[in-house]
Coordinates of C-alpha atoms and ligand atoms in Angstrom, one line a residue:
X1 CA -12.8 -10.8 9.4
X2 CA -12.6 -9.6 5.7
X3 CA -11.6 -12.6 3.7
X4 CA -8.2 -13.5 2.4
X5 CA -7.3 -10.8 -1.0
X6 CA -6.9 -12.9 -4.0
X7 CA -3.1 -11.5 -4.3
X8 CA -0.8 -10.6 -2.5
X9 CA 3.0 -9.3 -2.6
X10 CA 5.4 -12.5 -4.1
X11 CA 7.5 -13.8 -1.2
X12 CA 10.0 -11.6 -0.3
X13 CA 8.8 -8.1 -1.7
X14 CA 7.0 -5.5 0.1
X15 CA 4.8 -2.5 -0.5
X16 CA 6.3 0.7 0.8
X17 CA 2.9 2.2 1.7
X18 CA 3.0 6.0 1.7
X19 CA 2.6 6.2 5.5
X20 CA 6.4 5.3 4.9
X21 CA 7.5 7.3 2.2
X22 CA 8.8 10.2 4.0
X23 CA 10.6 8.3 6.1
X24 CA 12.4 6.5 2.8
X25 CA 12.8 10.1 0.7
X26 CA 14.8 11.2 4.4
X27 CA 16.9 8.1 4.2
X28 CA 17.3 8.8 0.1
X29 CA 17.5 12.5 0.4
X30 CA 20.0 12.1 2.9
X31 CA 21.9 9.4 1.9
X32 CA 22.4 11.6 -1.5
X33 CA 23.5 15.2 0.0
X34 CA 26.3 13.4 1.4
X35 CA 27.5 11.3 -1.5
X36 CA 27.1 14.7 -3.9
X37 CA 28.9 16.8 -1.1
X38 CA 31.9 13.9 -1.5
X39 CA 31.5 14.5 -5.3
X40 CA 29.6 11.4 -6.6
X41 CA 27.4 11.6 -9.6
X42 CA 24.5 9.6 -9.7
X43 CA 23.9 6.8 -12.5
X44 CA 20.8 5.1 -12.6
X45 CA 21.5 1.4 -15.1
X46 CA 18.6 -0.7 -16.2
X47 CA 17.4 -3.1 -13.7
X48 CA 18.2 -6.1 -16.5
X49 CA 21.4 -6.6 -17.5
X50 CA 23.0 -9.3 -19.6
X51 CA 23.4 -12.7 -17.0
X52 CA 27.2 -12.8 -18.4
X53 CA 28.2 -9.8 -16.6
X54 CA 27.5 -11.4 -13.0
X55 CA 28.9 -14.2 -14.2
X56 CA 32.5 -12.7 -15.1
X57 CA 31.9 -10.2 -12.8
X58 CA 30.4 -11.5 -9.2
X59 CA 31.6 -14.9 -10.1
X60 CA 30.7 -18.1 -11.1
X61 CA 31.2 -20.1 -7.8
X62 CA 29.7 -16.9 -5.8
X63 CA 26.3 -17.4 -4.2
X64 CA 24.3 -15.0 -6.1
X65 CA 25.4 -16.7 -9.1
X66 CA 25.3 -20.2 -8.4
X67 CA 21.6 -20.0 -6.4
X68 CA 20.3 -16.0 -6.0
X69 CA 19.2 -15.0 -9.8
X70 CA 16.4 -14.5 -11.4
X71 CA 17.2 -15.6 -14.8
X72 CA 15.1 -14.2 -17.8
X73 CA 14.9 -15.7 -21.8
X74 CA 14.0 -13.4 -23.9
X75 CA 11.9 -13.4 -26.9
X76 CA 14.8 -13.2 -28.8
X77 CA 16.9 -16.1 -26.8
X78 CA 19.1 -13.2 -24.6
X79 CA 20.1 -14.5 -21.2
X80 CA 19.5 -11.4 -19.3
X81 CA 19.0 -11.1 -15.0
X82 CA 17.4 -9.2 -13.0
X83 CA 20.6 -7.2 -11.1
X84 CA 21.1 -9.2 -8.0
X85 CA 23.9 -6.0 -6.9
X86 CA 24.8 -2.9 -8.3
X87 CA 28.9 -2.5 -8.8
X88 CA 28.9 -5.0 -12.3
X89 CA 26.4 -2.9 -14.3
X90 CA 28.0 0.5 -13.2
X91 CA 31.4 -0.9 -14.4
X92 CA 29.9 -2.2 -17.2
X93 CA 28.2 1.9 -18.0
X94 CA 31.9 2.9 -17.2
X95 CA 33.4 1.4 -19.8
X96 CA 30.5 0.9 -22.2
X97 CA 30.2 5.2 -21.9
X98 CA 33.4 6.1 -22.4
X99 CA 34.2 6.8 -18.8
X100 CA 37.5 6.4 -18.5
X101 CA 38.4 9.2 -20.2
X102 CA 37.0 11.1 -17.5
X103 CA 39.2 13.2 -15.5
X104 CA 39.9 10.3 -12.8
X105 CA 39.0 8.9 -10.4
X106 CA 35.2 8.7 -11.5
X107 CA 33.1 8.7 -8.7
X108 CA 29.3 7.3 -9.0
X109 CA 26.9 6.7 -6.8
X110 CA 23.5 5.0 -7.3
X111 CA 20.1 3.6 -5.8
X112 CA 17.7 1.1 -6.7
X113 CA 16.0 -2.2 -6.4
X114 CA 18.2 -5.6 -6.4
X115 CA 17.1 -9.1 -6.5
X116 CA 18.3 -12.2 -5.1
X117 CA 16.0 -15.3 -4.8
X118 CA 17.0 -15.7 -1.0
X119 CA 15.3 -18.2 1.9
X120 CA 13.0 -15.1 3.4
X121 CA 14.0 -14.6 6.3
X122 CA 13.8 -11.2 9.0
X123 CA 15.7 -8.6 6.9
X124 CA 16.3 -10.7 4.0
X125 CA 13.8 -9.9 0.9
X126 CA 13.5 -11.0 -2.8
X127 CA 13.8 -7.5 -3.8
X128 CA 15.3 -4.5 -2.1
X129 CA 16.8 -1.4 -2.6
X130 CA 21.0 -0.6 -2.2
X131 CA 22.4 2.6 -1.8
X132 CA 26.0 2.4 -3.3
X133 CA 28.7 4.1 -4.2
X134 CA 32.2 3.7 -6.1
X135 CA 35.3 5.2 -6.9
X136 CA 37.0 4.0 -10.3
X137 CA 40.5 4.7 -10.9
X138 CA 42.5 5.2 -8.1
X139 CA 44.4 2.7 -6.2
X140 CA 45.0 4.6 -2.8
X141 CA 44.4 3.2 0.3
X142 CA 43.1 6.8 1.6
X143 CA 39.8 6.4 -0.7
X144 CA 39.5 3.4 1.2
X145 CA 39.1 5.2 3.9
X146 CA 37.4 7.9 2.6
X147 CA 34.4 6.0 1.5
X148 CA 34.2 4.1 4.9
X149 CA 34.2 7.7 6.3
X150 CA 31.5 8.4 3.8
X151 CA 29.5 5.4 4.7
X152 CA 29.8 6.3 8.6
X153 CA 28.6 10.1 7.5
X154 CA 25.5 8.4 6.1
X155 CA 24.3 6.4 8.7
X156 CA 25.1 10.0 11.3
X157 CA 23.1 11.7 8.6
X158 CA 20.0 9.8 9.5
X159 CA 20.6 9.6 13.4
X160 CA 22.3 6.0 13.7
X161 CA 25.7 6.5 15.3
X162 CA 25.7 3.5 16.8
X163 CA 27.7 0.7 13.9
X164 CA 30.5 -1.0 13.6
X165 CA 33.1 -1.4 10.7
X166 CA 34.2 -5.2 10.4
X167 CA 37.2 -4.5 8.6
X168 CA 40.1 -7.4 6.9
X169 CA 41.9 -7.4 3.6
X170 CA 42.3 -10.4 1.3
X171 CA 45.1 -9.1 -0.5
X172 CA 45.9 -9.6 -4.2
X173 CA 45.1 -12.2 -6.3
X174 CA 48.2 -13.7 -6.2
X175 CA 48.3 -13.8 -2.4
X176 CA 44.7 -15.5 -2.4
X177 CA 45.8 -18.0 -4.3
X178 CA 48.7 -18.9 -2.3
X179 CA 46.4 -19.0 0.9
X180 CA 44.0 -20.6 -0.5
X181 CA 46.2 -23.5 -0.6
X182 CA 47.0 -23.3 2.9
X183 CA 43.5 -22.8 3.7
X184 CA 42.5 -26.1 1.9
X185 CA 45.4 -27.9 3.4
X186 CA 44.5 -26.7 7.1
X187 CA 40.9 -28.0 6.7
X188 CA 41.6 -31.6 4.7
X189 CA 42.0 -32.8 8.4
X190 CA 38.9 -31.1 9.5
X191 CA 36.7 -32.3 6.8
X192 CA 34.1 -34.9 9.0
X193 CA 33.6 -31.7 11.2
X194 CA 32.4 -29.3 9.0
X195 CA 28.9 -28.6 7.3
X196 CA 28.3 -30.3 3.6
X197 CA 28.3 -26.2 2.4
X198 CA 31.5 -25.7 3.9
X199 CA 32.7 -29.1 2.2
X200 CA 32.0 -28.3 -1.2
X201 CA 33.1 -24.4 -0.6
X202 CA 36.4 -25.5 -0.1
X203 CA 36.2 -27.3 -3.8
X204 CA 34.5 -24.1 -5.3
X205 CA 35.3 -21.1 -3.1
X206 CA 37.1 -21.7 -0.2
X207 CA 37.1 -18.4 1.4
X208 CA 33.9 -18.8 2.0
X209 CA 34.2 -21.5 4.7
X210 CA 35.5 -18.6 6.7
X211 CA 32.4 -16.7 7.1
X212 CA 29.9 -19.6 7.3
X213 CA 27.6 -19.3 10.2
X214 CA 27.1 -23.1 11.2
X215 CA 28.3 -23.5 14.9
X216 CA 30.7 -26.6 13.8
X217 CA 32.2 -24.7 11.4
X218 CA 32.7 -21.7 13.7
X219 CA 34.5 -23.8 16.0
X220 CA 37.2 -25.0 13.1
X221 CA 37.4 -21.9 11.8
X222 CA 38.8 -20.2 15.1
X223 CA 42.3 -22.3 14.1
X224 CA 42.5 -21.7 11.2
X225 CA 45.5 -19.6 9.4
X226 CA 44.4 -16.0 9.3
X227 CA 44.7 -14.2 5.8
X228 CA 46.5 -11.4 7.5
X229 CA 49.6 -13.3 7.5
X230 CA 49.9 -14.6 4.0
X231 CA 49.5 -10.7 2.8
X232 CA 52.1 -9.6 -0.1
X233 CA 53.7 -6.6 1.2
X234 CA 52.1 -4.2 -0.8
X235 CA 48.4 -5.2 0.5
X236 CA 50.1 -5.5 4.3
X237 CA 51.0 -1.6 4.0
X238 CA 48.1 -0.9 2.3
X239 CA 45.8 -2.2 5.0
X240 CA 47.7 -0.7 7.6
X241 CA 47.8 2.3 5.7
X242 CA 43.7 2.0 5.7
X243 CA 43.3 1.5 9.5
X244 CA 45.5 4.3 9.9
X245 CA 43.2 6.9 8.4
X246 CA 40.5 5.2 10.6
X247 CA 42.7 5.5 13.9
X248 CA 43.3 9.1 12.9
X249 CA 39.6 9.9 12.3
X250 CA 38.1 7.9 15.6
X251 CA 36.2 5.6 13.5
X252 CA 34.9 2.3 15.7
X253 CA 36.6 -0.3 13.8
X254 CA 37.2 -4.4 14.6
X255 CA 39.7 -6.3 12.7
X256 CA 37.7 -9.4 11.5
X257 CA 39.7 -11.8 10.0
X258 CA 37.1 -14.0 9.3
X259 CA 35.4 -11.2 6.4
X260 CA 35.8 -12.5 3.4
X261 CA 32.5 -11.1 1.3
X262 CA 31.2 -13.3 -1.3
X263 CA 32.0 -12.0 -4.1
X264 CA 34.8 -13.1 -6.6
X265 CA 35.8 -9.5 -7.8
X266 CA 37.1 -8.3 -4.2
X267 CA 41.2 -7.9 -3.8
X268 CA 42.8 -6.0 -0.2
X269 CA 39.9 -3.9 2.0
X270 CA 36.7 -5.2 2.5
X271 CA 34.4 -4.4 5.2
X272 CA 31.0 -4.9 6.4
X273 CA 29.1 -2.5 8.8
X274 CA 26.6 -3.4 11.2
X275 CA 24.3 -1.7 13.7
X276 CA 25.5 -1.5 17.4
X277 CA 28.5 -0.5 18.7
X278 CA 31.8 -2.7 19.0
X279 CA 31.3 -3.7 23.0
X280 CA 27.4 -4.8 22.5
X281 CA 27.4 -8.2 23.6
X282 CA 24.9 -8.8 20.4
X283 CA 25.9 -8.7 17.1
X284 CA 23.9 -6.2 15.1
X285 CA 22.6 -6.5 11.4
X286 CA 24.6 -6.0 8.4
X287 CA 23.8 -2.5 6.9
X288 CA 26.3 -2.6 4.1
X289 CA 29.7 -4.1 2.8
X290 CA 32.2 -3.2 0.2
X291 CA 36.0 -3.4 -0.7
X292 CA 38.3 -3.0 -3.5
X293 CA 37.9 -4.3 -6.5
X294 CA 40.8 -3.4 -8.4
X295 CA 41.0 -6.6 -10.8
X296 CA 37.1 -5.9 -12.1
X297 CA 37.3 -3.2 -14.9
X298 CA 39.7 -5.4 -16.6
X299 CA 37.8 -8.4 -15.8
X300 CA 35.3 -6.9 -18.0
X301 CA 37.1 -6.1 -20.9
X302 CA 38.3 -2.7 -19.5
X303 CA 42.4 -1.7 -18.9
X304 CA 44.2 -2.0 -15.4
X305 CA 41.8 0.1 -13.4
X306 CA 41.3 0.1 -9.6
X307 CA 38.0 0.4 -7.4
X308 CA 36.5 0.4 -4.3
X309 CA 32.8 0.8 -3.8
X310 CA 30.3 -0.5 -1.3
X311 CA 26.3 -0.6 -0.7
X312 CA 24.0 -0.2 1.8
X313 CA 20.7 -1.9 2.6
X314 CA 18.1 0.9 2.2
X315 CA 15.2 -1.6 4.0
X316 CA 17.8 -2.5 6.9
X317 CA 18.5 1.2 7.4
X318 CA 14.7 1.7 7.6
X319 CA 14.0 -0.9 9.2
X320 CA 16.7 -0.2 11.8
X321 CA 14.9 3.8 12.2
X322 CA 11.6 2.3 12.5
X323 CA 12.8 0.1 15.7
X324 CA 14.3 2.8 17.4
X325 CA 11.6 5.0 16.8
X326 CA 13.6 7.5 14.5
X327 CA 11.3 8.9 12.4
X328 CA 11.6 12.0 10.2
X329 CA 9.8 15.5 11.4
X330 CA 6.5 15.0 9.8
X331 CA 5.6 17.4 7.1
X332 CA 3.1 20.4 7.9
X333 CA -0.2 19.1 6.9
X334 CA -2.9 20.9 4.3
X335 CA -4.5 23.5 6.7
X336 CA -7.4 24.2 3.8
X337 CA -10.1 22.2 2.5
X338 CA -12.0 23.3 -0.6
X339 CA -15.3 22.2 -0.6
X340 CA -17.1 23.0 -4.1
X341 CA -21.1 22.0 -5.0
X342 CA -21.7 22.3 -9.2
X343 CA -20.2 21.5 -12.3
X344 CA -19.8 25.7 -12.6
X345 CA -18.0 25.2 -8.6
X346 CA -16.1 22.3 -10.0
X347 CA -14.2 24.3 -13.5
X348 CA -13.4 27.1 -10.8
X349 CA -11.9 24.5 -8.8
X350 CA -9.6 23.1 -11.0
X351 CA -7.9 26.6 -11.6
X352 CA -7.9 27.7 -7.7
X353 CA -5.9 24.8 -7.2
X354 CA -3.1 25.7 -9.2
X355 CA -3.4 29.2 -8.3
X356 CA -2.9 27.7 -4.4
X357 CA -0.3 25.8 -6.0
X358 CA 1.9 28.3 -7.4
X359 CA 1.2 30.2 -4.3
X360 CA 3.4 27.7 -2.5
X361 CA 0.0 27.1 -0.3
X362 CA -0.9 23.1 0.4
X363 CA -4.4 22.5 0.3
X364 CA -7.0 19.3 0.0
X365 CA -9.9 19.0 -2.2
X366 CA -12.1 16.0 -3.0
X367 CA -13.4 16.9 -6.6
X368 CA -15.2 14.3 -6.9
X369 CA -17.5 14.5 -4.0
X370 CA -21.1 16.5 -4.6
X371 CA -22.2 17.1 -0.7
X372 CA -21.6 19.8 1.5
X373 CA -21.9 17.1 4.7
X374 CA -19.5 15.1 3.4
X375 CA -17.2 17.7 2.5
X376 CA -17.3 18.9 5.3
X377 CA -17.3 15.9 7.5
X378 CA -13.5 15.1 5.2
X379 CA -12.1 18.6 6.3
X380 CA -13.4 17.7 9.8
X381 CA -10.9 14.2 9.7
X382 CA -8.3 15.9 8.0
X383 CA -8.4 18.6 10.8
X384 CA -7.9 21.5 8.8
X385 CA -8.1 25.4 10.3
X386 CA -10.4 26.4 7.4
X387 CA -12.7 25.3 4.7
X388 CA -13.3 27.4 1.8
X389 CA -16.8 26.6 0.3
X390 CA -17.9 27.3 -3.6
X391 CA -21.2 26.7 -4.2
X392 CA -23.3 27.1 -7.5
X393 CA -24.3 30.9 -6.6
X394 CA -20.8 32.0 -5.3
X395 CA -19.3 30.5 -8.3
X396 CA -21.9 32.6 -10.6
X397 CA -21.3 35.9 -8.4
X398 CA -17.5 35.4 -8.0
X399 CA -17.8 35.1 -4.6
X400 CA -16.2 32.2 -2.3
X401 CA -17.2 31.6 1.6
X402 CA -14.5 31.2 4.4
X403 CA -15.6 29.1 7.1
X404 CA -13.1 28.9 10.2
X405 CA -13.0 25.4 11.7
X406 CA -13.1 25.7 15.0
X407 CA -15.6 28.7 15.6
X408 CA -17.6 27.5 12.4
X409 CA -17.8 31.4 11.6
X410 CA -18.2 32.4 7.9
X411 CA -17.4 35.2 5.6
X412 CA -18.4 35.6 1.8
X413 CA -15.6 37.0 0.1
X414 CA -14.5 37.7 -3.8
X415 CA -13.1 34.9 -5.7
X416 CA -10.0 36.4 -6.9
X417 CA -8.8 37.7 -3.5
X418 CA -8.8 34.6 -1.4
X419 CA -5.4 33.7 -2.0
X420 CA -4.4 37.2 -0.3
X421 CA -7.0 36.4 1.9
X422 CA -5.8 33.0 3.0
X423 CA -2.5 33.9 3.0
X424 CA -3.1 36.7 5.8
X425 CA -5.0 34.6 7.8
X426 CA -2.5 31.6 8.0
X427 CA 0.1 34.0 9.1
X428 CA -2.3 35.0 11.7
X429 CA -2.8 31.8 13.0
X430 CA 0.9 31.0 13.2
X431 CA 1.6 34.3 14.7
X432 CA -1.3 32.9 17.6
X433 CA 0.0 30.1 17.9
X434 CA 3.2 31.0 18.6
X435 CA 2.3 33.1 21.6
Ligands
LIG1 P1 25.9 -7.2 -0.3 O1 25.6 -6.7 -1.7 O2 25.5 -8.7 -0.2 O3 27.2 -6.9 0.2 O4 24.9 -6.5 0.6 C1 25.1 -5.1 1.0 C2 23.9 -4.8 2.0 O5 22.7 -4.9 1.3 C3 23.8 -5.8 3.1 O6 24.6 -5.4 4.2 C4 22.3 -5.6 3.5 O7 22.1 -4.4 4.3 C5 21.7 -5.4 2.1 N1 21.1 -6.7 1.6 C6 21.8 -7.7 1.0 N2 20.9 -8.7 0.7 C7 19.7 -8.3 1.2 C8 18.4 -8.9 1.2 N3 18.3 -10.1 0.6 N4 17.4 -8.3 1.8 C9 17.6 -7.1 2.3 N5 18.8 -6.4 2.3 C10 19.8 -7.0 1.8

């Protein structure tokens, strides 16, 4: 056994090796042809940003703030973070840029790494990558639907139509306020039977006792008032509004009164989607959440502006592919290896390589190898149709050798006509092949 490497990835991170990277630029690739048909722009913000802006804008009591960031000190004495999500700093662009006097709504999307100091877990990470998108400026419970729509396009983009949309609305800030009350007062009897998290939630944030997964706490939670009913009328024909447009597009919802999300900045829809369908007896992972926001911009030091927005886990997604055996078509492979022997071989080399490459031909080369065998023995494992071989006296004469693979035949021919050359055979073979 080779010993133990001296490092390793930090808890929580991964590699993605690039036996996986097509299978991530699909996901990406895709992902981004359907947010640009649906008119998003992407941003890209710096992956610090100032800690204040989760503070005010994912909230003090939320979980990322109170235990999930990686807090920096500068140099200088700035508190900065590592972005634990993404919607903050792309509000924070919005109005920082001048945004809003963009013809509205503005619609954004972006993708990058996040980082939360999590317990690591299956499907849980320290860093990992969202995919997310949002809609400033318009209040409309039909956006709602229409980025839900978008989300369900993305996962059918890359072959997962089995999900489900966990679906609530927690109304205004006004109404929260009012059921939060009546939350409080339903569990002050209840206290003894719930966990020590849930017990201090309901001091700091206590719409989160609704979605905690202890089994006590499930069992209390079953009683307790729904948020449904303590909806302001506006929200109430919002929401219905929302599930509507769902209804009318077939779209496998679940009302879940128990969704809360984390997060301070939410108001009316959220949502959550998971893998599986709404009749699997198993609850599948969450592959992304999101909601309105419409009290954020202002939060921030922005006017009256409403959101909605969500994100998806990239890994989960991947993940998800790489279970069910999904995996992009491969790309065709090099069919050409150029094997060269000489410093003279070598110069020559370096400029029949681009001319392959503007030639839209792929080929592989290992420049700096000197032997033939071993050459040879690479375009063997790489299973390529043909080698083309420059040694020191074709290279003087202008001359290069085409060797066919599998027959081993050879045939000397001049330098400057073997992309012409190896253009007409490839066709060849293709033509053969598809006999
Ligand atoms: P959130 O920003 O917490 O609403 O998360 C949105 C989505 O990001 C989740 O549904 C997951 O798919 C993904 N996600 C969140 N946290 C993690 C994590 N620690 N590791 C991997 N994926 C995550």
């Amino acid at each position: 056994m080779s010993p133990k490497p001296k490092f390793q990835t930090p808890t929580g991170t991964k590699d993605i090796l690039p036996s996986m990277q097509p299978l991530w630029n699909f996901v990406l690739t895709s992902f981004e042809n359907a947010a640009k048909f649906y008119g998003f722009d992407r941003i890209d913000t710096p992956i610090i940003e100032d800690a204040e802006l989760f503070i005010k804008g994912t909230g003090m009591d939320s979980d990322i703030v109170q235990k999930q960031m990686y807090n920096l000190k500068t140099r200088g004495g700035d508190s900065l973070v590592l972005r634990p999500e993404g919607t903050p700093p792309v509000v924070r662009a919005y109005l920082e840029k001048g945004m809003a006097h963009l013809p509205s709504p503005v619609k954004l999307y972006y993708e990058g790494p996040m980082f939360r100091y999590e317990r690591p877990q299956a499907g849980r990470l320290r860093q990992f990558r969202q995919f997310g998108v949002e809609v400033i400026g318009d209040s409309s419970p039909v956006i709602d639907a229409e980025i839900i729509q978008l989300f369900a396009v993305m996962l059918e983009s890359v072959k997962i139509k089995e999900y489900t949309i966990h679906i609530n609305s927690i109304g205004t800030e006004q109404c929260r306020v009012k059921y939060k009350k009546i939350l409080k007062e339903y569990y002050r009897s209840h206290q003894r039977q719930i966990c020590a998290t849930c017990r201090d939630r309901l001091r700091s944030n206590p719409l989160r006792v609704l979605d905690c997964k202890d089994e006590k706490c499930q069992r209390i939670k079953i009683q307790a008032p729904p948020i449904l009913d303590y909806l302001d009328d506006e929200s109430s024909k919002d929401f219905k509004a929302v599930l509507e447009y769902l209804d009318s597009r077939n779209l496998p919802y679940f009302v879940n009164p128990n969704l809360v999300r984390g997060l301070d900045y939410y108001t009316k829809t959220v949502f959550e989607i998971f893998s599986g369908l709404p009749q699997d007896e198993e609850e599948g992972v969450a592959l992304g959440g999101g909601g309105r926001y419409d009290g954020l911009v202002k939060d921030l030091g922005g006017q009256d502006t409403p959101a909605v927005g969500f994100a998806i886990g990239m890994d989960r997604v991947i993940n998800l592919l790489r279970e069910q055996g999904k995996l992009p078509p491969k790309k065709a492979a090099p069919r050409i290896f150029l094997v060269q022997i000489s410093n003279l071989a070598k110069k020559k080399s370096l400029s029949l390589i681009e001319d392959f490459r503007s030639a839209g031909i792929n080929i592989r080369e290992s420049l700096g190898r000197d032997s033939i065998k071993s050459q040879l023995n690479l375009a063997d494992r790489f299973d390529v149709d043909y080698a083309l071989i420059l040694g020191h006296q074709e290279a003087l004469n202008d001359e290069i050798i085409i060797r066919e693979m599998e027959s081993g035949s050879q045939e000397t021919v001049s330098f400057g006509s073997i992309i012409l050359q190896m253009k007409k055979r490839l066709a060849r073979k293709v033509k053969k092949s598809k006999k």
